């Protein structure tokens, strides 16, 4: 389906709500029925009915249909946040005694799910670098039931060969999930490469205005229905109608924002690369990126998030640089209108900082909707303080 049709028309049945151009926020907990028979029919098919907003809600459903279509998937579920979508994507697909393969350093709450929650059921996880299919082959065990991917990774942008991993997993009945937050379905289409489940945080690019959280999980109708009928309803982590409405609003401008953000990021990166104090810029679609060739085959764009290191970076100098920035807010997250900076060393005890470990020196930058020249000027003065 055409992208414009998905964003502007799909799922919007305006005659049902006064021909309003913007859909209503159906702010209700429950839905009333005229007959016992109607109620019975709804109970028999909760996924095809509006009964109670922990399940389906009309505002959320418009978003759900658009997000499924955007991913080229049969169906979607929309969650209160991305972490909830990860949990609901992983937990229903593993059982006691299973084994999981995950890419190294996935999103922090995915990692905690593997390290602290799954071991409750004696489920172990092997972490792999994930840049080469052989690493997955070597990590396989007879009880491997799930492979967790994040491509690119949101700090070092490491990439997994998605089609190869999907083929390996399918040949053994292993379920695959990718965190596709970095690319969004506009820049990477994992279902077309054979990945079973696509997860993304809607908090970032889809919302785009740093005013709501949200998460998405897409897959076949059968798989999504199984998740809905048990884990989704049991945990109750579906999105609220108002937040779904904010995400619908954000979605309208997603292509325009991503295009602008990517162009700004490329200008800023080109400037940073020629700066004498900059040691390295990590951006998957930069020709200097170690996996540039693979990135080009899997991704059609790379957005506004990238990582830099500075020559002679230590906690004091990195702190001076980050605190000198006037227009990059120091904050977690990304994908909004505002540019951001996040130094890795903020999460490291200064006594444990290892200057030989490049990751300790990572400074993650996100370019928002400001002018590139405005951001470059800010970086220029902050680099003078470094
Ligand atoms: C932010 C983020 C998440 C989690 O999403 P929330 O909406 O914050 O729960 C997952 N993966 C990546 C890569 C993220 O950046």
PDB file of N, CA and C in Angstrom, residues 280-347:
ATOM      1  N   UNK A 280      36.401   9.950  15.990  1.00  0.00           N
ATOM      2  CA  UNK A 280      35.629   8.985  15.222  1.00  0.00           C
ATOM      3  C   UNK A 280      34.158   9.380  15.211  1.00  0.00           C
ATOM      4  N   UNK A 281      33.524   9.134  14.085  1.00  0.00           N
ATOM      5  CA  UNK A 281      32.072   9.296  13.995  1.00  0.00           C
ATOM      6  C   UNK A 281      31.499   7.951  13.573  1.00  0.00           C
ATOM      7  N   UNK A 282      30.549   7.459  14.343  1.00  0.00           N
ATOM      8  CA  UNK A 282      29.896   6.184  14.016  1.00  0.00           C
ATOM      9  C   UNK A 282      28.488   6.463  13.522  1.00  0.00           C
ATOM     10  N   UNK A 283      28.259   6.166  12.240  1.00  0.00           N
ATOM     11  CA  UNK A 283      26.947   6.385  11.613  1.00  0.00           C
ATOM     12  C   UNK A 283      26.835   5.340  10.515  1.00  0.00           C
ATOM     13  N   UNK A 284      25.800   4.485  10.550  1.00  0.00           N
ATOM     14  CA  UNK A 284      25.807   3.299   9.682  1.00  0.00           C
ATOM     15  C   UNK A 284      25.880   3.600   8.185  1.00  0.00           C
ATOM     16  N   UNK A 285      25.360   4.751   7.761  1.00  0.00           N
ATOM     17  CA  UNK A 285      25.424   5.041   6.323  1.00  0.00           C
ATOM     18  C   UNK A 285      26.561   5.997   5.979  1.00  0.00           C
ATOM     19  N   UNK A 286      27.535   6.098   6.878  1.00  0.00           N
ATOM     20  CA  UNK A 286      28.757   6.828   6.538  1.00  0.00           C
ATOM     21  C   UNK A 286      29.714   5.840   5.866  1.00  0.00           C
ATOM     22  N   UNK A 287      30.303   6.231   4.724  1.00  0.00           N
ATOM     23  CA  UNK A 287      31.182   5.285   4.013  1.00  0.00           C
ATOM     24  C   UNK A 287      32.330   4.752   4.878  1.00  0.00           C
ATOM     25  N   UNK A 288      32.690   5.459   5.949  1.00  0.00           N
ATOM     26  CA  UNK A 288      33.752   4.978   6.830  1.00  0.00           C
ATOM     27  C   UNK A 288      33.272   3.973   7.867  1.00  0.00           C
ATOM     28  N   UNK A 289      31.981   3.726   7.930  1.00  0.00           N
ATOM     29  CA  UNK A 289      31.445   2.795   8.937  1.00  0.00           C
ATOM     30  C   UNK A 289      31.869   1.365   8.586  1.00  0.00           C
ATOM     31  N   UNK A 290      32.350   0.579   9.590  1.00  0.00           N
ATOM     32  CA  UNK A 290      32.889  -0.761   9.283  1.00  0.00           C
ATOM     33  C   UNK A 290      31.901  -1.660   8.526  1.00  0.00           C
ATOM     34  N   UNK A 291      30.614  -1.522   8.784  1.00  0.00           N
ATOM     35  CA  UNK A 291      29.636  -2.384   8.089  1.00  0.00           C
ATOM     36  C   UNK A 291      28.815  -1.594   7.063  1.00  0.00           C
ATOM     37  N   UNK A 292      29.443  -0.598   6.479  1.00  0.00           N
ATOM     38  CA  UNK A 292      28.740   0.269   5.517  1.00  0.00           C
ATOM     39  C   UNK A 292      28.077  -0.522   4.396  1.00  0.00           C
ATOM     40  N   UNK A 293      28.797  -1.514   3.850  1.00  0.00           N
ATOM     41  CA  UNK A 293      28.255  -2.259   2.709  1.00  0.00           C
ATOM     42  C   UNK A 293      26.989  -3.024   3.096  1.00  0.00           C
ATOM     43  N   UNK A 294      27.015  -3.678   4.266  1.00  0.00           N
ATOM     44  CA  UNK A 294      25.829  -4.398   4.733  1.00  0.00           C
ATOM     45  C   UNK A 294      24.700  -3.408   5.034  1.00  0.00           C
ATOM     46  N   UNK A 295      25.067  -2.288   5.648  1.00  0.00           N
ATOM     47  CA  UNK A 295      24.051  -1.269   5.969  1.00  0.00           C
ATOM     48  C   UNK A 295      23.321  -0.847   4.704  1.00  0.00           C
ATOM     49  N   UNK A 296      24.086  -0.659   3.628  1.00  0.00           N
ATOM     50  CA  UNK A 296      23.467  -0.189   2.377  1.00  0.00           C
ATOM     51  C   UNK A 296      22.513  -1.212   1.778  1.00  0.00           C
ATOM     52  N   UNK A 297      22.782  -2.491   2.024  1.00  0.00           N
ATOM     53  CA  UNK A 297      21.889  -3.498   1.452  1.00  0.00           C
ATOM     54  C   UNK A 297      20.605  -3.647   2.271  1.00  0.00           C
ATOM     55  N   UNK A 298      20.645  -3.345   3.567  1.00  0.00           N
ATOM     56  CA  UNK A 298      19.475  -3.576   4.416  1.00  0.00           C
ATOM     57  C   UNK A 298      18.696  -2.318   4.722  1.00  0.00           C
ATOM     58  N   UNK A 299      19.356  -1.164   4.652  1.00  0.00           N
ATOM     59  CA  UNK A 299      18.745   0.081   5.123  1.00  0.00           C
ATOM     60  C   UNK A 299      18.680   1.091   3.989  1.00  0.00           C
ATOM     61  N   UNK A 300      17.577   1.854   3.957  1.00  0.00           N
ATOM     62  CA  UNK A 300      17.474   2.889   2.933  1.00  0.00           C
ATOM     63  C   UNK A 300      17.667   4.282   3.531  1.00  0.00           C
ATOM     64  N   UNK A 301      17.939   4.358   4.828  1.00  0.00           N
ATOM     65  CA  UNK A 301      18.174   5.645   5.472  1.00  0.00           C
ATOM     66  C   UNK A 301      18.663   5.408   6.886  1.00  0.00           C
ATOM     67  N   UNK A 302      19.177   6.473   7.522  1.00  0.00           N
ATOM     68  CA  UNK A 302      19.776   6.254   8.845  1.00  0.00           C
ATOM     69  C   UNK A 302      19.374   7.289   9.900  1.00  0.00           C
ATOM     70  N   UNK A 303      18.557   8.250   9.595  1.00  0.00           N
ATOM     71  CA  UNK A 303      18.041   9.140  10.640  1.00  0.00           C
ATOM     72  C   UNK A 303      19.060  10.065  11.282  1.00  0.00           C
ATOM     73  N   UNK A 304      18.778  10.461  12.515  1.00  0.00           N
ATOM     74  CA  UNK A 304      19.532  11.551  13.150  1.00  0.00           C
ATOM     75  C   UNK A 304      20.414  11.150  14.311  1.00  0.00           C
ATOM     76  N   UNK A 305      20.530   9.850  14.577  1.00  0.00           N
ATOM     77  CA  UNK A 305      21.268   9.403  15.764  1.00  0.00           C
ATOM     78  C   UNK A 305      22.642   8.883  15.365  1.00  0.00           C
ATOM     79  N   UNK A 306      23.693   9.361  16.038  1.00  0.00           N
ATOM     80  CA  UNK A 306      25.040   8.863  15.766  1.00  0.00           C
ATOM     81  C   UNK A 306      25.905   9.066  17.002  1.00  0.00           C
ATOM     82  N   UNK A 307      27.082   8.462  16.983  1.00  0.00           N
ATOM     83  CA  UNK A 307      27.981   8.515  18.138  1.00  0.00           C
ATOM     84  C   UNK A 307      29.325   9.071  17.691  1.00  0.00           C
ATOM     85  N   UNK A 308      29.922   9.889  18.556  1.00  0.00           N
ATOM     86  CA  UNK A 308      31.276  10.378  18.261  1.00  0.00           C
ATOM     87  C   UNK A 308      32.209  10.048  19.423  1.00  0.00           C
ATOM     88  N   UNK A 309      33.503  10.035  19.130  1.00  0.00           N
ATOM     89  CA  UNK A 309      34.503  10.053  20.191  1.00  0.00           C
ATOM     90  C   UNK A 309      35.449  11.213  19.893  1.00  0.00           C
ATOM     91  N   UNK A 310      36.005  11.779  20.965  1.00  0.00           N
ATOM     92  CA  UNK A 310      36.903  12.921  20.827  1.00  0.00           C
ATOM     93  C   UNK A 310      38.311  12.498  21.231  1.00  0.00           C
ATOM     94  N   UNK A 311      39.310  13.117  20.597  1.00  0.00           N
ATOM     95  CA  UNK A 311      40.692  12.704  20.865  1.00  0.00           C
ATOM     96  C   UNK A 311      41.081  13.054  22.304  1.00  0.00           C
ATOM     97  N   UNK A 312      41.530  12.037  23.039  1.00  0.00           N
ATOM     98  CA  UNK A 312      41.920  12.257  24.428  1.00  0.00           C
ATOM     99  C   UNK A 312      40.713  12.419  25.341  1.00  0.00           C
ATOM    100  N   UNK A 313      39.629  11.741  25.003  1.00  0.00           N
ATOM    101  CA  UNK A 313      38.422  11.857  25.821  1.00  0.00           C
ATOM    102  C   UNK A 313      38.597  11.219  27.191  1.00  0.00           C
ATOM    103  N   UNK A 314      38.307  11.964  28.237  1.00  0.00           N
ATOM    104  CA  UNK A 314      38.251  11.417  29.593  1.00  0.00           C
ATOM    105  C   UNK A 314      37.032  12.054  30.257  1.00  0.00           C
ATOM    106  N   UNK A 315      36.626  11.545  31.419  1.00  0.00           N
ATOM    107  CA  UNK A 315      35.359  12.031  31.987  1.00  0.00           C
ATOM    108  C   UNK A 315      35.314  13.557  32.156  1.00  0.00           C
ATOM    109  N   UNK A 316      36.435  14.165  32.572  1.00  0.00           N
ATOM    110  CA  UNK A 316      36.399  15.626  32.780  1.00  0.00           C
ATOM    111  C   UNK A 316      36.215  16.388  31.473  1.00  0.00           C
ATOM    112  N   UNK A 317      36.962  15.966  30.442  1.00  0.00           N
ATOM    113  CA  UNK A 317      36.878  16.690  29.171  1.00  0.00           C
ATOM    114  C   UNK A 317      35.533  16.450  28.488  1.00  0.00           C
ATOM    115  N   UNK A 318      35.046  15.220  28.562  1.00  0.00           N
ATOM    116  CA  UNK A 318      33.739  14.910  27.969  1.00  0.00           C
ATOM    117  C   UNK A 318      32.648  15.709  28.692  1.00  0.00           C
ATOM    118  N   UNK A 319      32.779  15.789  30.015  1.00  0.00           N
ATOM    119  CA  UNK A 319      31.811  16.568  30.802  1.00  0.00           C
ATOM    120  C   UNK A 319      31.833  18.030  30.370  1.00  0.00           C
ATOM    121  N   UNK A 320      33.038  18.586  30.194  1.00  0.00           N
ATOM    122  CA  UNK A 320      33.136  20.001  29.779  1.00  0.00           C
ATOM    123  C   UNK A 320      32.450  20.224  28.436  1.00  0.00           C
ATOM    124  N   UNK A 321      32.698  19.311  27.499  1.00  0.00           N
ATOM    125  CA  UNK A 321      32.096  19.429  26.171  1.00  0.00           C
ATOM    126  C   UNK A 321      30.566  19.361  26.262  1.00  0.00           C
ATOM    127  N   UNK A 322      30.076  18.348  26.949  1.00  0.00           N
ATOM    128  CA  UNK A 322      28.613  18.156  26.994  1.00  0.00           C
ATOM    129  C   UNK A 322      27.926  19.319  27.699  1.00  0.00           C
ATOM    130  N   UNK A 323      28.547  19.806  28.763  1.00  0.00           N
ATOM    131  CA  UNK A 323      27.911  20.890  29.523  1.00  0.00           C
ATOM    132  C   UNK A 323      28.036  22.227  28.805  1.00  0.00           C
ATOM    133  N   UNK A 324      28.969  22.330  27.867  1.00  0.00           N
ATOM    134  CA  UNK A 324      29.125  23.578  27.109  1.00  0.00           C
ATOM    135  C   UNK A 324      28.092  23.708  25.994  1.00  0.00           C
ATOM    136  N   UNK A 325      27.503  22.578  25.594  1.00  0.00           N
ATOM    137  CA  UNK A 325      26.504  22.645  24.516  1.00  0.00           C
ATOM    138  C   UNK A 325      25.276  23.427  24.995  1.00  0.00           C
ATOM    139  N   UNK A 326      24.834  24.357  24.169  1.00  0.00           N
ATOM    140  CA  UNK A 326      23.706  25.214  24.550  1.00  0.00           C
ATOM    141  C   UNK A 326      22.392  24.730  23.943  1.00  0.00           C
ATOM    142  N   UNK A 327      22.474  24.083  22.764  1.00  0.00           N
ATOM    143  CA  UNK A 327      21.238  23.755  22.049  1.00  0.00           C
ATOM    144  C   UNK A 327      20.988  22.258  21.943  1.00  0.00           C
ATOM    145  N   UNK A 328      21.961  21.438  22.307  1.00  0.00           N
ATOM    146  CA  UNK A 328      21.731  19.998  22.423  1.00  0.00           C
ATOM    147  C   UNK A 328      21.363  19.759  23.886  1.00  0.00           C
ATOM    148  N   UNK A 329      20.137  19.357  24.154  1.00  0.00           N
ATOM    149  CA  UNK A 329      19.756  19.065  25.524  1.00  0.00           C
ATOM    150  C   UNK A 329      20.433  17.767  25.959  1.00  0.00           C
ATOM    151  N   UNK A 330      20.873  17.726  27.235  1.00  0.00           N
ATOM    152  CA  UNK A 330      21.477  16.497  27.730  1.00  0.00           C
ATOM    153  C   UNK A 330      20.353  15.616  28.275  1.00  0.00           C
ATOM    154  N   UNK A 331      20.064  14.538  27.588  1.00  0.00           N
ATOM    155  CA  UNK A 331      18.909  13.713  27.959  1.00  0.00           C
ATOM    156  C   UNK A 331      18.984  12.356  27.270  1.00  0.00           C
ATOM    157  N   UNK A 332      18.291  11.371  27.872  1.00  0.00           N
ATOM    158  CA  UNK A 332      18.118  10.083  27.198  1.00  0.00           C
ATOM    159  C   UNK A 332      17.086  10.268  26.095  1.00  0.00           C
ATOM    160  N   UNK A 333      16.821   9.187  25.390  1.00  0.00           N
ATOM    161  CA  UNK A 333      15.841   9.143  24.301  1.00  0.00           C
ATOM    162  C   UNK A 333      16.367   9.875  23.066  1.00  0.00           C
ATOM    163  N   UNK A 334      15.534   9.985  22.037  1.00  0.00           N
ATOM    164  CA  UNK A 334      15.873  10.600  20.757  1.00  0.00           C
ATOM    165  C   UNK A 334      14.637  10.504  19.881  1.00  0.00           C
ATOM    166  N   UNK A 335      14.681  11.055  18.689  1.00  0.00           N
ATOM    167  CA  UNK A 335      13.554  10.938  17.765  1.00  0.00           C
ATOM    168  C   UNK A 335      12.596  12.112  17.818  1.00  0.00           C
ATOM    169  N   UNK A 336      12.789  13.037  18.748  1.00  0.00           N
ATOM    170  CA  UNK A 336      11.905  14.189  18.872  1.00  0.00           C
ATOM    171  C   UNK A 336      12.369  15.349  18.011  1.00  0.00           C
ATOM    172  N   UNK A 337      11.806  16.527  18.273  1.00  0.00           N
ATOM    173  CA  UNK A 337      12.142  17.723  17.503  1.00  0.00           C
ATOM    174  C   UNK A 337      13.440  18.355  17.982  1.00  0.00           C
ATOM    175  N   UNK A 338      13.889  17.965  19.178  1.00  0.00           N
ATOM    176  CA  UNK A 338      15.002  18.645  19.830  1.00  0.00           C
ATOM    177  C   UNK A 338      16.285  17.816  19.758  1.00  0.00           C
ATOM    178  N   UNK A 339      17.398  18.480  19.515  1.00  0.00           N
ATOM    179  CA  UNK A 339      18.679  17.773  19.463  1.00  0.00           C
ATOM    180  C   UNK A 339      19.143  17.420  20.868  1.00  0.00           C
ATOM    181  N   UNK A 340      19.868  16.305  20.964  1.00  0.00           N
ATOM    182  CA  UNK A 340      20.232  15.758  22.275  1.00  0.00           C
ATOM    183  C   UNK A 340      21.686  15.300  22.290  1.00  0.00           C
ATOM    184  N   UNK A 341      22.234  15.264  23.499  1.00  0.00           N
ATOM    185  CA  UNK A 341      23.568  14.671  23.697  1.00  0.00           C
ATOM    186  C   UNK A 341      23.487  13.749  24.911  1.00  0.00           C
ATOM    187  N   UNK A 342      24.171  12.608  24.820  1.00  0.00           N
ATOM    188  CA  UNK A 342      24.204  11.661  25.943  1.00  0.00           C
ATOM    189  C   UNK A 342      25.598  11.034  26.007  1.00  0.00           C
ATOM    190  N   UNK A 343      26.380  11.378  27.042  1.00  0.00           N
ATOM    191  CA  UNK A 343      27.711  10.766  27.164  1.00  0.00           C
ATOM    192  C   UNK A 343      27.623   9.416  27.865  1.00  0.00           C
ATOM    193  N   UNK A 344      28.272   8.412  27.281  1.00  0.00           N
ATOM    194  CA  UNK A 344      28.277   7.066  27.885  1.00  0.00           C
ATOM    195  C   UNK A 344      28.838   7.116  29.310  1.00  0.00           C
ATOM    196  N   UNK A 345      29.807   8.006  29.533  1.00  0.00           N
ATOM    197  CA  UNK A 345      30.484   8.010  30.839  1.00  0.00           C
ATOM    198  C   UNK A 345      29.548   8.423  31.974  1.00  0.00           C
ATOM    199  N   UNK A 346      28.364   8.966  31.658  1.00  0.00           N
ATOM    200  CA  UNK A 346      27.410   9.292  32.717  1.00  0.00           C
ATOM    201  C   UNK A 346      26.912   8.027  33.408  1.00  0.00           C
ATOM    202  N   UNK A 347      27.014   6.894  32.724  1.00  0.00           N
ATOM    203  CA  UNK A 347      26.573   5.632  33.315  1.00  0.00           C
ATOM    204  C   UNK A 347      27.729   4.806  33.857  1.00  0.00           C
TER     205      UNK A 347
END
